[in-house]
């Protein structure tokens, strides 16, 4: 018996004891037994959880570093297996269908937010302010042209507009997936740079662009920062009062 097998065997004993079962013959342990004390049974469950972590680490004790995953990317061979749906998909379903094609143990998944940001950059969606003051996404004429539609759906709070992707829209995404891969890479680099110190040169450029009326997206692109990072710096420099002031 290997060490890992011994650990699994030990865990099976601990689990049974925690449930009040004699691991030797699977009979119920009398309720008068000390094993039923909540502190003891709680310790048994804790020990079981530790043993499970060791089992998940293939018998290694402590933290086991995992290989760093590659940024989202996908091959033509994998794309050939994409299951197009004649029933319009919401963004979660579309994203899940894409991620189901890649090896998630080695490749980072593409998030719903990144897919939406990409579609906004392409002009298929746009961000507007709702009556309640929330920033929401709506479909542009370009988006409607490629098959992005909206539908009113009811929930516990009333009805809301849901953006859906027809088969034509799904085909557009898959045909342009390489552009999405590049978009994810560029945004990841920006996100990593947002933790870099802002230099005096960066601040001067930011002030100049803000004064000339540049948008947050334009400033972020030039300075290689995220939109959130630009808004935070504008606020710190006293150019805006709240992050929502910058568009």
mmCIF file of C-alpha atoms in Angstrom:
data_model
loop_
_atom_site.group_PDB
_atom_site.id
_atom_site.type_symbol
_atom_site.label_atom_id
_atom_site.label_comp_id
_atom_site.label_asym_id
_atom_site.label_seq_id
_atom_site.Cartn_x
_atom_site.Cartn_y
_atom_site.Cartn_z
ATOM 1 C CA UNK A 1 0.000 0.000 0.000
ATOM 2 C CA UNK A 2 1.418 3.387 -1.016
ATOM 3 C CA UNK A 3 1.518 6.385 1.338
ATOM 4 C CA UNK A 4 -1.332 8.021 -0.597
ATOM 5 C CA UNK A 5 -3.447 4.877 -0.302
ATOM 6 C CA UNK A 6 -2.735 4.789 3.441
ATOM 7 C CA UNK A 7 -3.888 8.401 3.760
ATOM 8 C CA UNK A 8 -7.111 7.654 1.865
ATOM 9 C CA UNK A 9 -7.673 4.595 4.060
ATOM 10 C CA UNK A 10 -7.090 6.642 7.214
ATOM 11 C CA UNK A 11 -9.487 9.331 6.007
ATOM 12 C CA UNK A 12 -12.217 6.735 5.474
ATOM 13 C CA UNK A 13 -11.816 5.703 9.152
ATOM 14 C CA UNK A 14 -11.936 9.309 10.359
ATOM 15 C CA UNK A 15 -15.053 10.041 8.251
ATOM 16 C CA UNK A 16 -16.883 7.045 9.691
ATOM 17 C CA UNK A 17 -15.943 7.932 13.272
ATOM 18 C CA UNK A 18 -17.172 11.503 12.713
ATOM 19 C CA UNK A 19 -20.532 10.028 11.638
ATOM 20 C CA UNK A 20 -20.738 7.709 14.643
ATOM 21 C CA UNK A 21 -19.913 4.555 12.696
ATOM 22 C CA UNK A 22 -17.453 1.864 13.803
ATOM 23 C CA UNK A 23 -14.952 1.684 10.891
ATOM 24 C CA UNK A 24 -14.085 -1.931 11.716
ATOM 25 C CA UNK A 25 -17.541 -3.410 11.178
ATOM 26 C CA UNK A 26 -19.676 -0.439 10.007
ATOM 27 C CA UNK A 27 -21.964 -0.781 13.029
ATOM 28 C CA UNK A 28 -23.462 2.255 14.775
ATOM 29 C CA UNK A 29 -21.471 3.409 17.771
ATOM 30 C CA UNK A 30 -23.601 3.700 20.972
ATOM 31 C CA UNK A 31 -24.816 7.253 21.518
ATOM 32 C CA UNK A 32 -23.256 7.266 24.962
ATOM 33 C CA UNK A 33 -19.798 7.067 23.376
ATOM 34 C CA UNK A 34 -17.500 10.092 23.678
ATOM 35 C CA UNK A 35 -17.223 10.201 19.867
ATOM 36 C CA UNK A 36 -20.559 12.025 19.808
ATOM 37 C CA UNK A 37 -19.168 14.980 21.736
ATOM 38 C CA UNK A 38 -19.532 17.930 19.344
ATOM 39 C CA UNK A 39 -15.969 19.078 19.966
ATOM 40 C CA UNK A 40 -14.532 15.658 19.184
ATOM 41 C CA UNK A 41 -16.691 15.104 16.095
ATOM 42 C CA UNK A 42 -15.772 18.602 14.935
ATOM 43 C CA UNK A 43 -12.076 17.767 15.267
ATOM 44 C CA UNK A 44 -12.674 14.588 13.276
ATOM 45 C CA UNK A 45 -14.231 16.578 10.430
ATOM 46 C CA UNK A 46 -11.348 19.042 10.516
ATOM 47 C CA UNK A 47 -8.773 16.236 10.348
ATOM 48 C CA UNK A 48 -10.725 14.759 7.433
ATOM 49 C CA UNK A 49 -10.582 18.079 5.541
ATOM 50 C CA UNK A 50 -6.796 18.263 6.052
ATOM 51 C CA UNK A 51 -6.371 14.715 4.804
ATOM 52 C CA UNK A 52 -8.493 15.553 1.750
ATOM 53 C CA UNK A 53 -6.176 18.469 0.909
ATOM 54 C CA UNK A 54 -3.186 16.125 1.129
ATOM 55 C CA UNK A 55 -4.984 13.665 -1.151
ATOM 56 C CA UNK A 56 -5.762 16.461 -3.631
ATOM 57 C CA UNK A 57 -2.026 17.294 -3.604
ATOM 58 C CA UNK A 58 -1.199 13.681 -4.490
ATOM 59 C CA UNK A 59 0.117 13.008 -1.012
ATOM 60 C CA UNK A 60 2.157 16.196 -0.592
ATOM 61 C CA UNK A 61 1.790 18.119 2.657
ATOM 62 C CA UNK A 62 1.470 21.894 2.529
ATOM 63 C CA UNK A 63 1.096 24.269 -0.397
ATOM 64 C CA UNK A 64 1.914 22.836 -3.798
ATOM 65 C CA UNK A 65 2.653 25.440 -6.453
ATOM 66 C CA UNK A 66 0.861 24.872 -9.719
ATOM 67 C CA UNK A 67 2.268 25.710 -13.147
ATOM 68 C CA UNK A 68 1.369 29.241 -14.246
ATOM 69 C CA UNK A 69 -1.477 29.228 -16.723
ATOM 70 C CA UNK A 70 -1.113 30.808 -20.155
ATOM 71 C CA UNK A 71 -3.322 33.733 -21.102
ATOM 72 C CA UNK A 72 -6.520 32.882 -22.908
ATOM 73 C CA UNK A 73 -5.873 31.507 -26.381
ATOM 74 C CA UNK A 74 -7.540 28.952 -28.608
ATOM 75 C CA UNK A 75 -6.544 26.916 -31.655
ATOM 76 C CA UNK A 76 -8.339 26.493 -34.964
ATOM 77 C CA UNK A 77 -8.770 22.812 -34.155
ATOM 78 C CA UNK A 78 -10.507 23.651 -30.892
ATOM 79 C CA UNK A 79 -12.701 26.275 -32.574
ATOM 80 C CA UNK A 80 -13.903 23.640 -35.047
ATOM 81 C CA UNK A 81 -15.676 21.952 -32.111
ATOM 82 C CA UNK A 82 -17.677 25.023 -31.091
ATOM 83 C CA UNK A 83 -21.344 24.090 -30.762
ATOM 84 C CA UNK A 84 -23.359 26.857 -32.409
ATOM 85 C CA UNK A 85 -26.837 27.259 -30.974
ATOM 86 C CA UNK A 86 -29.906 28.214 -32.985
ATOM 87 C CA UNK A 87 -31.384 29.381 -29.680
ATOM 88 C CA UNK A 88 -29.942 32.816 -28.729
ATOM 89 C CA UNK A 89 -27.427 32.589 -25.870
ATOM 90 C CA UNK A 90 -26.824 35.021 -23.028
ATOM 91 C CA UNK A 91 -23.281 36.202 -22.317
ATOM 92 C CA UNK A 92 -22.708 33.555 -19.623
ATOM 93 C CA UNK A 93 -23.722 30.722 -21.933
ATOM 94 C CA UNK A 94 -21.638 32.083 -24.813
ATOM 95 C CA UNK A 95 -18.561 32.481 -22.591
ATOM 96 C CA UNK A 96 -18.982 29.003 -21.112
ATOM 97 C CA UNK A 97 -19.244 27.472 -24.587
ATOM 98 C CA UNK A 98 -15.969 29.126 -25.590
ATOM 99 C CA UNK A 99 -14.152 28.100 -22.399
ATOM 100 C CA UNK A 100 -15.365 24.507 -22.755
ATOM 101 C CA UNK A 101 -13.090 24.173 -25.793
ATOM 102 C CA UNK A 102 -9.804 24.942 -24.017
ATOM 103 C CA UNK A 103 -7.693 23.098 -21.447
ATOM 104 C CA UNK A 104 -8.528 25.076 -18.299
ATOM 105 C CA UNK A 105 -5.714 23.375 -16.389
ATOM 106 C CA UNK A 106 -3.219 25.136 -18.655
ATOM 107 C CA UNK A 107 -5.071 28.088 -20.185
ATOM 108 C CA UNK A 108 -6.862 30.928 -18.394
ATOM 109 C CA UNK A 109 -10.539 31.216 -19.220
ATOM 110 C CA UNK A 110 -11.929 34.300 -20.902
ATOM 111 C CA UNK A 111 -14.301 36.132 -18.576
ATOM 112 C CA UNK A 112 -17.756 37.450 -19.396
ATOM 113 C CA UNK A 113 -16.599 40.985 -18.601
ATOM 114 C CA UNK A 114 -13.652 40.755 -21.039
ATOM 115 C CA UNK A 115 -15.910 39.475 -23.817
ATOM 116 C CA UNK A 116 -18.317 42.351 -23.177
ATOM 117 C CA UNK A 117 -15.488 44.930 -23.048
ATOM 118 C CA UNK A 118 -14.217 43.615 -26.380
ATOM 119 C CA UNK A 119 -17.652 43.969 -27.972
ATOM 120 C CA UNK A 120 -17.875 47.523 -26.611
ATOM 121 C CA UNK A 121 -14.494 48.377 -28.140
ATOM 122 C CA UNK A 122 -15.659 46.972 -31.495
ATOM 123 C CA UNK A 123 -18.761 49.154 -31.311
ATOM 124 C CA UNK A 124 -21.214 46.250 -31.120
ATOM 125 C CA UNK A 125 -22.302 47.333 -27.631
ATOM 126 C CA UNK A 126 -22.171 50.705 -25.916
ATOM 127 C CA UNK A 127 -22.326 51.875 -22.325
ATOM 128 C CA UNK A 128 -25.111 54.298 -21.408
ATOM 129 C CA UNK A 129 -26.489 55.679 -18.169
ATOM 130 C CA UNK A 130 -29.854 54.311 -17.076
ATOM 131 C CA UNK A 131 -32.647 56.352 -15.483
ATOM 132 C CA UNK A 132 -31.393 55.224 -12.068
ATOM 133 C CA UNK A 133 -27.887 56.448 -12.884
ATOM 134 C CA UNK A 134 -26.355 53.005 -13.470
ATOM 135 C CA UNK A 135 -23.932 52.369 -16.314
ATOM 136 C CA UNK A 136 -25.457 49.639 -18.493
ATOM 137 C CA UNK A 137 -24.662 48.078 -21.851
ATOM 138 C CA UNK A 138 -26.993 48.327 -24.850
ATOM 139 C CA UNK A 139 -26.813 47.028 -28.407
ATOM 140 C CA UNK A 140 -25.698 49.406 -31.169
ATOM 141 C CA UNK A 141 -26.904 49.296 -34.768
ATOM 142 C CA UNK A 142 -23.639 47.536 -35.652
ATOM 143 C CA UNK A 143 -24.364 44.952 -32.980
ATOM 144 C CA UNK A 144 -27.889 44.393 -34.274
ATOM 145 C CA UNK A 145 -26.467 43.934 -37.767
ATOM 146 C CA UNK A 146 -24.312 40.966 -36.641
ATOM 147 C CA UNK A 147 -27.186 39.348 -34.727
ATOM 148 C CA UNK A 148 -27.044 40.700 -31.165
ATOM 149 C CA UNK A 149 -30.597 41.141 -29.898
ATOM 150 C CA UNK A 150 -32.403 42.135 -26.716
ATOM 151 C CA UNK A 151 -35.307 40.516 -24.949
ATOM 152 C CA UNK A 152 -37.454 41.516 -21.997
ATOM 153 C CA UNK A 153 -37.410 38.897 -19.253
ATOM 154 C CA UNK A 154 -39.279 38.835 -15.960
ATOM 155 C CA UNK A 155 -37.703 38.161 -12.595
ATOM 156 C CA UNK A 156 -38.634 38.580 -8.934
ATOM 157 C CA UNK A 157 -38.077 42.343 -9.180
ATOM 158 C CA UNK A 158 -40.045 42.937 -12.382
ATOM 159 C CA UNK A 159 -38.718 42.814 -15.920
ATOM 160 C CA UNK A 160 -35.315 43.614 -17.373
ATOM 161 C CA UNK A 161 -33.720 43.781 -20.787
ATOM 162 C CA UNK A 162 -31.340 40.916 -21.544
ATOM 163 C CA UNK A 163 -28.756 40.964 -24.326
ATOM 164 C CA UNK A 164 -28.707 37.745 -26.352
ATOM 165 C CA UNK A 165 -26.476 36.378 -29.091
ATOM 166 C CA UNK A 166 -28.090 34.655 -32.063
ATOM 167 C CA UNK A 167 -26.284 32.056 -34.137
ATOM 168 C CA UNK A 168 -25.090 34.844 -36.455
ATOM 169 C CA UNK A 169 -23.618 36.740 -33.499
ATOM 170 C CA UNK A 170 -21.962 33.562 -32.232
ATOM 171 C CA UNK A 171 -20.405 33.064 -35.659
ATOM 172 C CA UNK A 172 -19.084 36.640 -35.596
ATOM 173 C CA UNK A 173 -17.398 36.061 -32.221
ATOM 174 C CA UNK A 174 -15.803 32.783 -33.320
ATOM 175 C CA UNK A 175 -14.648 34.206 -36.672
ATOM 176 C CA UNK A 176 -12.961 37.103 -34.829
ATOM 177 C CA UNK A 177 -11.704 35.127 -31.827
ATOM 178 C CA UNK A 178 -8.060 35.973 -32.566
ATOM 179 C CA UNK A 179 -8.882 39.644 -32.097
ATOM 180 C CA UNK A 180 -10.445 38.762 -28.721
ATOM 181 C CA UNK A 181 -7.274 36.858 -27.755
ATOM 182 C CA UNK A 182 -5.167 39.940 -28.584
ATOM 183 C CA UNK A 183 -7.591 42.192 -26.680
ATOM 184 C CA UNK A 184 -7.262 39.999 -23.562
ATOM 185 C CA UNK A 185 -3.453 40.062 -23.840
ATOM 186 C CA UNK A 186 -3.284 43.848 -24.172
ATOM 187 C CA UNK A 187 -5.684 44.416 -21.263
ATOM 188 C CA UNK A 188 -3.775 41.986 -19.060
ATOM 189 C CA UNK A 189 -0.573 43.940 -19.698
ATOM 190 C CA UNK A 190 -2.386 47.166 -18.796
ATOM 191 C CA UNK A 191 -3.750 45.599 -15.608
ATOM 192 C CA UNK A 192 -0.252 44.520 -14.598
ATOM 193 C CA UNK A 193 1.109 48.024 -15.253
ATOM 194 C CA UNK A 194 -1.537 49.711 -13.103
ATOM 195 C CA UNK A 195 0.483 48.678 -10.059
ATOM 196 C CA UNK A 196 3.542 50.541 -11.373
ATOM 197 C CA UNK A 197 4.297 53.922 -9.809
ATOM 198 C CA UNK A 198 2.978 56.965 -11.638
ATOM 199 C CA UNK A 199 5.896 59.140 -12.727
ATOM 200 C CA UNK A 200 5.839 62.932 -13.007
ATOM 201 C CA UNK A 201 5.820 62.457 -16.773
ATOM 202 C CA UNK A 202 2.768 60.175 -16.517
ATOM 203 C CA UNK A 203 0.950 62.731 -14.354
ATOM 204 C CA UNK A 204 1.743 65.608 -16.731
ATOM 205 C CA UNK A 205 0.525 63.615 -19.715
ATOM 206 C CA UNK A 206 -2.631 62.667 -17.818
ATOM 207 C CA UNK A 207 -3.328 66.306 -16.857
ATOM 208 C CA UNK A 208 -2.762 67.501 -20.420
ATOM 209 C CA UNK A 209 -5.020 64.852 -21.941
ATOM 210 C CA UNK A 210 -7.754 65.464 -19.357
ATOM 211 C CA UNK A 211 -7.599 69.231 -19.979
ATOM 212 C CA UNK A 212 -7.879 68.678 -23.726
ATOM 213 C CA UNK A 213 -11.053 66.649 -23.248
ATOM 214 C CA UNK A 214 -9.698 63.156 -23.847
ATOM 215 C CA UNK A 215 -11.924 60.299 -22.673
ATOM 216 C CA UNK A 216 -10.877 57.846 -19.962
ATOM 217 C CA UNK A 217 -10.520 55.132 -22.595
ATOM 218 C CA UNK A 218 -8.213 57.331 -24.677
ATOM 219 C CA UNK A 219 -6.069 58.247 -21.673
ATOM 220 C CA UNK A 220 -5.886 54.617 -20.589
ATOM 221 C CA UNK A 221 -4.764 53.517 -24.037
ATOM 222 C CA UNK A 222 -1.963 56.116 -24.262
ATOM 223 C CA UNK A 223 -0.753 55.576 -20.693
ATOM 224 C CA UNK A 224 -1.135 51.785 -20.865
ATOM 225 C CA UNK A 225 -3.355 51.750 -17.774
ATOM 226 C CA UNK A 226 -6.806 50.434 -17.036
ATOM 227 C CA UNK A 227 -9.834 52.755 -17.076
ATOM 228 C CA UNK A 228 -10.181 52.177 -13.330
ATOM 229 C CA UNK A 229 -6.533 53.113 -12.773
ATOM 230 C CA UNK A 230 -6.910 56.349 -14.761
ATOM 231 C CA UNK A 231 -10.035 57.370 -12.825
ATOM 232 C CA UNK A 232 -8.296 56.670 -9.518
ATOM 233 C CA UNK A 233 -5.294 58.831 -10.523
ATOM 234 C CA UNK A 234 -7.519 61.684 -11.722
ATOM 235 C CA UNK A 235 -9.214 61.686 -8.330
ATOM 236 C CA UNK A 236 -5.887 61.585 -6.482
ATOM 237 C CA UNK A 237 -4.635 64.556 -8.518
ATOM 238 C CA UNK A 238 -7.793 66.499 -7.616
ATOM 239 C CA UNK A 239 -8.998 66.713 -11.201
ATOM 240 C CA UNK A 240 -12.300 65.000 -10.369
ATOM 241 C CA UNK A 241 -14.255 64.583 -7.126
ATOM 242 C CA UNK A 242 -15.483 61.039 -7.680
ATOM 243 C CA UNK A 243 -14.372 58.327 -10.084
ATOM 244 C CA UNK A 244 -17.742 58.433 -11.835
ATOM 245 C CA UNK A 245 -17.081 62.061 -12.863
ATOM 246 C CA UNK A 246 -14.650 60.948 -15.580
ATOM 247 C CA UNK A 247 -16.217 59.561 -18.743
#
